[in-house]
Amino acid sequence: EVQLLESGGGLVQPGGSLRLSCAASGFSFSNYAMSWVRQTPGKGLEWVSAIGDSGYNTYYADSVKGRFTISRDNSKNSLYLQMNGLRVEDTAVYYCVKEQWVTVAGTPTGLFDYWGQGAPVTVSS
Amino acid sequence: DIQMTQSPSSLSASIGDRVTITCRASQTISNCLNWYQQRPGKVPKLLIYAASSLQGGVPSRFSGSGSGTEFTLTISSLQPEDFATYFCQQSCRTWTFGQGTRVEVK
């Protein structure tokens, strides 16, 4: 059974830092790209960052570029999100998400097939 | 960036109704379009991928169609467990979600 368990969320002041972790189990972690997605009542779902299976390729939403860093440790089946320079608008529930890529009619297409339960992050003074 | 716009933002429907939700992309995305369901207090669940492919275990009353910039999610006969929020997502260039459509009891 695939499980994704986030940790590290909490309350932090504007300008502060947090590191989210995601412990993965039930699948061959090193074979899959992973993403972080956040959700707020007002803005809905927002993709934050992604990392390739080897950890070499990383991608970021413009809203977090230069402040957040995604990484992974395949020996520990773990995904991380280092968040620096936090802003009030970063307040959200952060989900660790497993990516799956399939080929449909000859075209590769990506999807999010498993989600963690989410880690709440509150940025407030 | 590719923007995704869903309509309506919310709708009221009764058990047994046919429900259609639309998602429009700001530029063509071929069939790089997924649909998710999120029940209250739960995490999103994949329903449809590549615009029209049903994820394993998802009831056949859910279907998706479209290509290019306009896509639809259809629930053929609404069931009690289908009252939820539905999100579209493009996967052609990184990832972008629509703002969601809340399906409520009429």
PDB file of C-alpha atoms in Angstrom:
ATOM      1  CA  GLU A   1       0.000   0.000   0.000  1.00  0.00           C
ATOM      2  CA  VAL A   2       1.417   3.386  -1.009  1.00  0.00           C
ATOM      3  CA  GLN A   3       1.829   5.754   1.919  1.00  0.00           C
ATOM      4  CA  LEU A   4       3.116   9.327   2.001  1.00  0.00           C
ATOM      5  CA  LEU A   5       3.544  10.855   5.432  1.00  0.00           C
ATOM      6  CA  GLU A   6       4.396  14.537   5.746  1.00  0.00           C
ATOM      7  CA  SER A   7       5.954  16.152   8.795  1.00  0.00           C
ATOM      8  CA  GLY A   8       7.546  19.443   9.769  1.00  0.00           C
ATOM      9  CA  GLY A   9       4.616  21.803   9.406  1.00  0.00           C
ATOM     10  CA  GLY A  10       3.789  24.425  11.986  1.00  0.00           C
ATOM     11  CA  LEU A  11       3.590  28.098  12.883  1.00  0.00           C
ATOM     12  CA  VAL A  12       6.379  30.425  11.772  1.00  0.00           C
ATOM     13  CA  GLN A  13       6.826  34.186  11.624  1.00  0.00           C
ATOM     14  CA  PRO A  14       7.109  36.025   8.309  1.00  0.00           C
ATOM     15  CA  GLY A  15      10.648  35.775   7.012  1.00  0.00           C
ATOM     16  CA  GLY A  16      11.228  32.519   8.862  1.00  0.00           C
ATOM     17  CA  SER A  17      12.061  29.028   7.634  1.00  0.00           C
ATOM     18  CA  LEU A  18      10.573  25.549   7.795  1.00  0.00           C
ATOM     19  CA  ARG A  19      11.589  22.195   6.375  1.00  0.00           C
ATOM     20  CA  LEU A  20       8.894  19.756   5.352  1.00  0.00           C
ATOM     21  CA  SER A  21       9.656  16.056   5.066  1.00  0.00           C
ATOM     22  CA  CYS A  22       7.709  13.277   3.387  1.00  0.00           C
ATOM     23  CA  ALA A  23       8.358   9.624   4.198  1.00  0.00           C
ATOM     24  CA  ALA A  24       7.327   7.348   1.334  1.00  0.00           C
ATOM     25  CA  SER A  25       6.567   3.629   1.445  1.00  0.00           C
ATOM     26  CA  GLY A  26       4.805   0.957  -0.556  1.00  0.00           C
ATOM     27  CA  PHE A  27       6.443   1.703  -3.904  1.00  0.00           C
ATOM     28  CA  SER A  28       9.875   1.968  -5.459  1.00  0.00           C
ATOM     29  CA  PHE A  29      10.519   5.580  -4.452  1.00  0.00           C
ATOM     30  CA  SER A  30      13.663   6.056  -6.529  1.00  0.00           C
ATOM     31  CA  ASN A  31      11.750   5.307  -9.747  1.00  0.00           C
ATOM     32  CA  TYR A  32       9.242   8.141  -9.466  1.00  0.00           C
ATOM     33  CA  ALA A  33       9.217  11.909  -9.737  1.00  0.00           C
ATOM     34  CA  MET A  34       7.577  13.664  -6.802  1.00  0.00           C
ATOM     35  CA  SER A  35       5.871  16.999  -6.235  1.00  0.00           C
ATOM     36  CA  TRP A  36       4.695  19.305  -3.488  1.00  0.00           C
ATOM     37  CA  VAL A  37       1.230  20.838  -3.862  1.00  0.00           C
ATOM     38  CA  ARG A  38      -0.364  23.317  -1.479  1.00  0.00           C
ATOM     39  CA  GLN A  39      -3.969  24.182  -0.793  1.00  0.00           C
ATOM     40  CA  THR A  40      -5.654  27.202   0.713  1.00  0.00           C
ATOM     41  CA  PRO A  41      -9.385  27.907   1.050  1.00  0.00           C
ATOM     42  CA  GLY A  42      -9.018  31.027  -1.025  1.00  0.00           C
ATOM     43  CA  LYS A  43      -6.645  29.963  -3.801  1.00  0.00           C
ATOM     44  CA  GLY A  44      -7.484  26.292  -4.104  1.00  0.00           C
ATOM     45  CA  LEU A  45      -4.766  23.887  -5.234  1.00  0.00           C
ATOM     46  CA  GLU A  46      -1.377  25.221  -6.314  1.00  0.00           C
ATOM     47  CA  TRP A  47       1.528  23.131  -7.549  1.00  0.00           C
ATOM     48  CA  VAL A  48       4.674  24.276  -5.719  1.00  0.00           C
ATOM     49  CA  SER A  49       7.638  22.196  -6.840  1.00  0.00           C
ATOM     50  CA  ALA A  50       8.666  18.940  -8.493  1.00  0.00           C
ATOM     51  CA  ILE A  51      11.781  16.784  -8.568  1.00  0.00           C
ATOM     52  CA  GLY A  52      12.820  14.042 -10.956  1.00  0.00           C
ATOM     53  CA  ASP A  53      13.406  10.479  -9.842  1.00  0.00           C
ATOM     54  CA  SER A  54      17.172  10.917  -9.514  1.00  0.00           C
ATOM     55  CA  GLY A  55      16.910  14.330  -7.878  1.00  0.00           C
ATOM     56  CA  TYR A  56      18.866  15.995 -10.628  1.00  0.00           C
ATOM     57  CA  ASN A  57      15.974  17.896 -12.220  1.00  0.00           C
ATOM     58  CA  THR A  58      13.956  20.325 -10.130  1.00  0.00           C
ATOM     59  CA  TYR A  59      11.112  22.682 -10.987  1.00  0.00           C
ATOM     60  CA  TYR A  60       9.403  25.488  -9.118  1.00  0.00           C
ATOM     61  CA  ALA A  61       6.307  27.659  -9.346  1.00  0.00           C
ATOM     62  CA  ASP A  62       7.169  31.317  -9.895  1.00  0.00           C
ATOM     63  CA  SER A  63       5.577  32.154  -6.525  1.00  0.00           C
ATOM     64  CA  VAL A  64       8.262  30.197  -4.610  1.00  0.00           C
ATOM     65  CA  LYS A  65      11.274  30.305  -6.935  1.00  0.00           C
ATOM     66  CA  GLY A  66      14.377  31.460  -5.089  1.00  0.00           C
ATOM     67  CA  ARG A  67      12.838  30.856  -1.657  1.00  0.00           C
ATOM     68  CA  PHE A  68      11.960  27.135  -1.632  1.00  0.00           C
ATOM     69  CA  THR A  69      14.235  24.180  -2.367  1.00  0.00           C
ATOM     70  CA  ILE A  70      13.030  20.671  -3.129  1.00  0.00           C
ATOM     71  CA  SER A  71      15.286  17.676  -2.565  1.00  0.00           C
ATOM     72  CA  ARG A  72      15.113  13.947  -2.008  1.00  0.00           C
ATOM     73  CA  ASP A  73      17.123  11.156  -0.424  1.00  0.00           C
ATOM     74  CA  ASN A  74      16.398   7.922  -2.271  1.00  0.00           C
ATOM     75  CA  SER A  75      18.364   5.905   0.298  1.00  0.00           C
ATOM     76  CA  LYS A  76      15.845   7.044   2.917  1.00  0.00           C
ATOM     77  CA  ASN A  77      12.741   7.062   0.674  1.00  0.00           C
ATOM     78  CA  SER A  78      12.246  10.680   1.655  1.00  0.00           C
ATOM     79  CA  LEU A  79      11.246  13.936  -0.004  1.00  0.00           C
ATOM     80  CA  TYR A  80      11.941  17.379   1.420  1.00  0.00           C
ATOM     81  CA  LEU A  81      10.893  20.982   0.951  1.00  0.00           C
ATOM     82  CA  GLN A  82      13.085  23.666   2.493  1.00  0.00           C
ATOM     83  CA  MET A  83      11.081  26.864   2.770  1.00  0.00           C
ATOM     84  CA  ASN A  84      12.936  30.106   3.447  1.00  0.00           C
ATOM     85  CA  GLY A  85      11.752  33.701   3.464  1.00  0.00           C
ATOM     86  CA  LEU A  86       8.227  32.597   4.291  1.00  0.00           C
ATOM     87  CA  ARG A  87       5.374  35.006   3.624  1.00  0.00           C
ATOM     88  CA  VAL A  88       1.846  35.218   4.968  1.00  0.00           C
ATOM     89  CA  GLU A  89       0.595  34.088   1.562  1.00  0.00           C
ATOM     90  CA  ASP A  90       2.540  30.805   1.926  1.00  0.00           C
ATOM     91  CA  THR A  91       0.061  29.750   4.610  1.00  0.00           C
ATOM     92  CA  ALA A  92      -1.503  26.516   3.353  1.00  0.00           C
ATOM     93  CA  VAL A  93      -1.713  22.783   3.739  1.00  0.00           C
ATOM     94  CA  TYR A  94       1.251  21.240   1.906  1.00  0.00           C
ATOM     95  CA  TYR A  95       0.802  17.845   0.246  1.00  0.00           C
ATOM     96  CA  CYS A  96       3.502  15.429  -0.810  1.00  0.00           C
ATOM     97  CA  VAL A  97       2.399  13.883  -4.101  1.00  0.00           C
ATOM     98  CA  LYS A  98       3.618  10.937  -6.178  1.00  0.00           C
ATOM     99  CA  GLU A  99       3.780  11.518  -9.919  1.00  0.00           C
ATOM    100  CA  GLN A 100       2.928   8.869 -12.480  1.00  0.00           C
ATOM    101  CA  TRP A 101       3.687   9.150 -16.171  1.00  0.00           C
ATOM    102  CA  VAL A 102       1.718   7.070 -18.660  1.00  0.00           C
ATOM    103  CA  THR A 103       1.557   6.977 -22.427  1.00  0.00           C
ATOM    104  CA  VAL A 104      -1.864   7.534 -23.944  1.00  0.00           C
ATOM    105  CA  ALA A 105      -2.258   7.354 -27.719  1.00  0.00           C
ATOM    106  CA  GLY A 106       1.496   7.664 -28.041  1.00  0.00           C
ATOM    107  CA  THR A 107       1.692  10.795 -25.887  1.00  0.00           C
ATOM    108  CA  PRO A 108       3.290  10.761 -22.420  1.00  0.00           C
ATOM    109  CA  THR A 109       1.035  12.338 -19.828  1.00  0.00           C
ATOM    110  CA  GLY A 110       1.556  12.999 -16.152  1.00  0.00           C
ATOM    111  CA  LEU A 111      -0.806  12.644 -13.232  1.00  0.00           C
ATOM    112  CA  PHE A 112      -0.808  12.667  -9.424  1.00  0.00           C
ATOM    113  CA  ASP A 113      -1.894   9.230  -8.284  1.00  0.00           C
ATOM    114  CA  TYR A 114      -1.143   9.346  -4.544  1.00  0.00           C
ATOM    115  CA  TRP A 115      -1.322  12.195  -2.050  1.00  0.00           C
ATOM    116  CA  GLY A 116      -0.167  12.465   1.548  1.00  0.00           C
ATOM    117  CA  GLN A 117      -2.524  13.677   4.245  1.00  0.00           C
ATOM    118  CA  GLY A 118      -0.954  17.126   4.260  1.00  0.00           C
ATOM    119  CA  ALA A 119       1.156  19.286   6.590  1.00  0.00           C
ATOM    120  CA  PRO A 120      -0.342  22.600   7.715  1.00  0.00           C
ATOM    121  CA  VAL A 121       1.941  25.619   7.519  1.00  0.00           C
ATOM    122  CA  THR A 122       0.889  28.908   9.072  1.00  0.00           C
ATOM    123  CA  VAL A 123       2.924  32.062   8.519  1.00  0.00           C
ATOM    124  CA  SER A 124       1.863  34.736  10.951  1.00  0.00           C
ATOM    125  CA  SER A 125       3.304  37.226  13.392  1.00  0.00           C
TER     126      SER A 125
ATOM    127  CA  ASP B   1       2.074  30.081 -17.702  1.00  0.00           C
ATOM    128  CA  ILE B   2      -0.988  28.069 -18.640  1.00  0.00           C
ATOM    129  CA  GLN B   3      -4.120  29.198 -16.819  1.00  0.00           C
ATOM    130  CA  MET B   4      -7.032  26.852 -16.193  1.00  0.00           C
ATOM    131  CA  THR B   5     -10.576  28.198 -15.758  1.00  0.00           C
ATOM    132  CA  GLN B   6     -13.425  26.033 -14.526  1.00  0.00           C
ATOM    133  CA  SER B   7     -17.133  26.734 -14.820  1.00  0.00           C
ATOM    134  CA  PRO B   8     -19.321  26.923 -12.958  1.00  0.00           C
ATOM    135  CA  SER B   9     -17.616  27.657  -9.634  1.00  0.00           C
ATOM    136  CA  SER B  10     -20.445  25.837  -7.903  1.00  0.00           C
ATOM    137  CA  LEU B  11     -23.663  24.085  -8.803  1.00  0.00           C
ATOM    138  CA  SER B  12     -26.628  22.558  -7.042  1.00  0.00           C
ATOM    139  CA  ALA B  13     -27.924  19.196  -8.172  1.00  0.00           C
ATOM    140  CA  SER B  14     -30.097  16.286  -7.069  1.00  0.00           C
ATOM    141  CA  ILE B  15     -29.424  12.579  -6.841  1.00  0.00           C
ATOM    142  CA  GLY B  16     -29.725  11.077 -10.300  1.00  0.00           C
ATOM    143  CA  ASP B  17     -28.988  14.325 -12.145  1.00  0.00           C
ATOM    144  CA  ARG B  18     -26.543  14.525 -15.028  1.00  0.00           C
ATOM    145  CA  VAL B  19     -23.795  16.990 -14.126  1.00  0.00           C
ATOM    146  CA  THR B  20     -21.308  18.630 -16.480  1.00  0.00           C
ATOM    147  CA  ILE B  21     -18.293  20.714 -15.472  1.00  0.00           C
ATOM    148  CA  THR B  22     -16.182  22.626 -17.979  1.00  0.00           C
ATOM    149  CA  CYS B  23     -12.483  23.438 -17.879  1.00  0.00           C
ATOM    150  CA  ARG B  24     -10.799  25.813 -20.318  1.00  0.00           C
ATOM    151  CA  ALA B  25      -7.056  26.225 -20.849  1.00  0.00           C
ATOM    152  CA  SER B  26      -5.465  29.561 -21.779  1.00  0.00           C
ATOM    153  CA  GLN B  27      -3.523  27.796 -24.546  1.00  0.00           C
ATOM    154  CA  THR B  28      -3.749  24.483 -26.271  1.00  0.00           C
ATOM    155  CA  ILE B  29      -2.760  21.509 -24.110  1.00  0.00           C
ATOM    156  CA  SER B  30      -3.646  18.594 -26.405  1.00  0.00           C
ATOM    157  CA  ASN B  31      -5.066  15.975 -24.009  1.00  0.00           C
ATOM    158  CA  CYS B  32      -2.844  16.833 -21.017  1.00  0.00           C
ATOM    159  CA  LEU B  33      -5.816  17.221 -18.690  1.00  0.00           C
ATOM    160  CA  ASN B  34      -6.696  15.425 -15.464  1.00  0.00           C
ATOM    161  CA  TRP B  35      -9.709  15.607 -13.166  1.00  0.00           C
ATOM    162  CA  TYR B  36      -9.691  15.168  -9.376  1.00  0.00           C
ATOM    163  CA  GLN B  37     -12.422  14.844  -6.782  1.00  0.00           C
ATOM    164  CA  GLN B  38     -12.000  16.180  -3.266  1.00  0.00           C
ATOM    165  CA  ARG B  39     -14.564  15.284  -0.640  1.00  0.00           C
ATOM    166  CA  PRO B  40     -14.771  17.476   2.486  1.00  0.00           C
ATOM    167  CA  GLY B  41     -11.853  16.822   4.821  1.00  0.00           C
ATOM    168  CA  LYS B  42     -10.188  14.420   2.364  1.00  0.00           C
ATOM    169  CA  VAL B  43      -7.277  14.656  -0.051  1.00  0.00           C
ATOM    170  CA  PRO B  44      -7.838  14.950  -3.799  1.00  0.00           C
ATOM    171  CA  LYS B  45      -8.472  11.717  -5.673  1.00  0.00           C
ATOM    172  CA  LEU B  46      -7.673  11.168  -9.351  1.00  0.00           C
ATOM    173  CA  LEU B  47     -10.749  10.420 -11.464  1.00  0.00           C
ATOM    174  CA  ILE B  48      -9.769  10.969 -15.105  1.00  0.00           C
ATOM    175  CA  TYR B  49      -6.375  11.350 -16.785  1.00  0.00           C
ATOM    176  CA  ALA B  50      -5.362  12.288 -20.323  1.00  0.00           C
ATOM    177  CA  ALA B  51      -8.750  13.995 -20.738  1.00  0.00           C
ATOM    178  CA  SER B  52     -10.819  10.825 -21.072  1.00  0.00           C
ATOM    179  CA  SER B  53      -9.103   7.822 -19.452  1.00  0.00           C
ATOM    180  CA  LEU B  54     -10.839   6.528 -16.332  1.00  0.00           C
ATOM    181  CA  GLN B  55      -8.529   5.859 -13.375  1.00  0.00           C
ATOM    182  CA  GLY B  56      -8.780   2.332 -12.027  1.00  0.00           C
ATOM    183  CA  GLY B  57     -11.528   1.851  -9.441  1.00  0.00           C
ATOM    184  CA  VAL B  58     -13.451   4.984 -10.455  1.00  0.00           C
ATOM    185  CA  PRO B  59     -17.144   4.363 -11.246  1.00  0.00           C
ATOM    186  CA  SER B  60     -18.124   4.416 -14.915  1.00  0.00           C
ATOM    187  CA  ARG B  61     -20.649   7.203 -14.317  1.00  0.00           C
ATOM    188  CA  PHE B  62     -17.664   9.555 -14.485  1.00  0.00           C
ATOM    189  CA  SER B  63     -16.406  10.448 -17.939  1.00  0.00           C
ATOM    190  CA  GLY B  64     -14.178  13.067 -19.488  1.00  0.00           C
ATOM    191  CA  SER B  65     -13.912  14.542 -22.942  1.00  0.00           C
ATOM    192  CA  GLY B  66     -12.232  17.309 -24.874  1.00  0.00           C
ATOM    193  CA  SER B  67      -8.949  18.264 -26.416  1.00  0.00           C
ATOM    194  CA  GLY B  68      -6.999  21.424 -27.113  1.00  0.00           C
ATOM    195  CA  THR B  69      -8.422  24.113 -24.855  1.00  0.00           C
ATOM    196  CA  GLU B  70     -11.877  22.919 -23.794  1.00  0.00           C
ATOM    197  CA  PHE B  71     -12.646  19.916 -21.629  1.00  0.00           C
ATOM    198  CA  THR B  72     -15.624  18.511 -19.756  1.00  0.00           C
ATOM    199  CA  LEU B  73     -16.193  16.198 -16.832  1.00  0.00           C
ATOM    200  CA  THR B  74     -19.582  14.501 -16.814  1.00  0.00           C
ATOM    201  CA  ILE B  75     -21.264  12.585 -14.023  1.00  0.00           C
ATOM    202  CA  SER B  76     -24.063  10.647 -15.708  1.00  0.00           C
ATOM    203  CA  SER B  77     -26.196  10.026 -12.627  1.00  0.00           C
ATOM    204  CA  LEU B  78     -25.186  11.874  -9.463  1.00  0.00           C
ATOM    205  CA  GLN B  79     -24.818   9.712  -6.346  1.00  0.00           C
ATOM    206  CA  PRO B  80     -24.714  10.836  -2.688  1.00  0.00           C
ATOM    207  CA  GLU B  81     -20.952  10.285  -2.483  1.00  0.00           C
ATOM    208  CA  ASP B  82     -20.376  12.574  -5.487  1.00  0.00           C
ATOM    209  CA  PHE B  83     -21.137  15.775  -3.598  1.00  0.00           C
ATOM    210  CA  ALA B  84     -17.625  17.184  -3.535  1.00  0.00           C
ATOM    211  CA  THR B  85     -15.317  19.679  -5.200  1.00  0.00           C
ATOM    212  CA  TYR B  86     -13.834  18.843  -8.586  1.00  0.00           C
ATOM    213  CA  PHE B  87     -10.575  20.216  -9.957  1.00  0.00           C
ATOM    214  CA  CYS B  88      -9.079  20.050 -13.422  1.00  0.00           C
ATOM    215  CA  GLN B  89      -5.296  20.033 -13.881  1.00  0.00           C
ATOM    216  CA  GLN B  90      -3.092  20.522 -16.917  1.00  0.00           C
ATOM    217  CA  SER B  91       0.099  18.478 -17.148  1.00  0.00           C
ATOM    218  CA  CYS B  92       1.636  19.731 -20.398  1.00  0.00           C
ATOM    219  CA  ARG B  93       3.934  22.342 -18.817  1.00  0.00           C
ATOM    220  CA  THR B  94       4.603  21.627 -15.153  1.00  0.00           C
ATOM    221  CA  TRP B  95       1.209  21.621 -13.458  1.00  0.00           C
ATOM    222  CA  THR B  96      -1.698  24.052 -13.077  1.00  0.00           C
ATOM    223  CA  PHE B  97      -5.045  23.459 -11.400  1.00  0.00           C
ATOM    224  CA  GLY B  98      -8.402  25.015 -12.058  1.00  0.00           C
ATOM    225  CA  GLN B  99     -10.043  26.866  -9.184  1.00  0.00           C
ATOM    226  CA  GLY B 100     -12.496  24.064  -8.485  1.00  0.00           C
ATOM    227  CA  THR B 101     -16.207  23.399  -8.910  1.00  0.00           C
ATOM    228  CA  ARG B 102     -18.229  22.627  -5.825  1.00  0.00           C
ATOM    229  CA  VAL B 103     -21.168  20.249  -6.369  1.00  0.00           C
ATOM    230  CA  GLU B 104     -23.802  20.783  -3.684  1.00  0.00           C
ATOM    231  CA  VAL B 105     -27.119  19.236  -2.753  1.00  0.00           C
ATOM    232  CA  LYS B 106     -30.108  20.970  -4.336  1.00  0.00           C
TER     233      LYS B 106
END
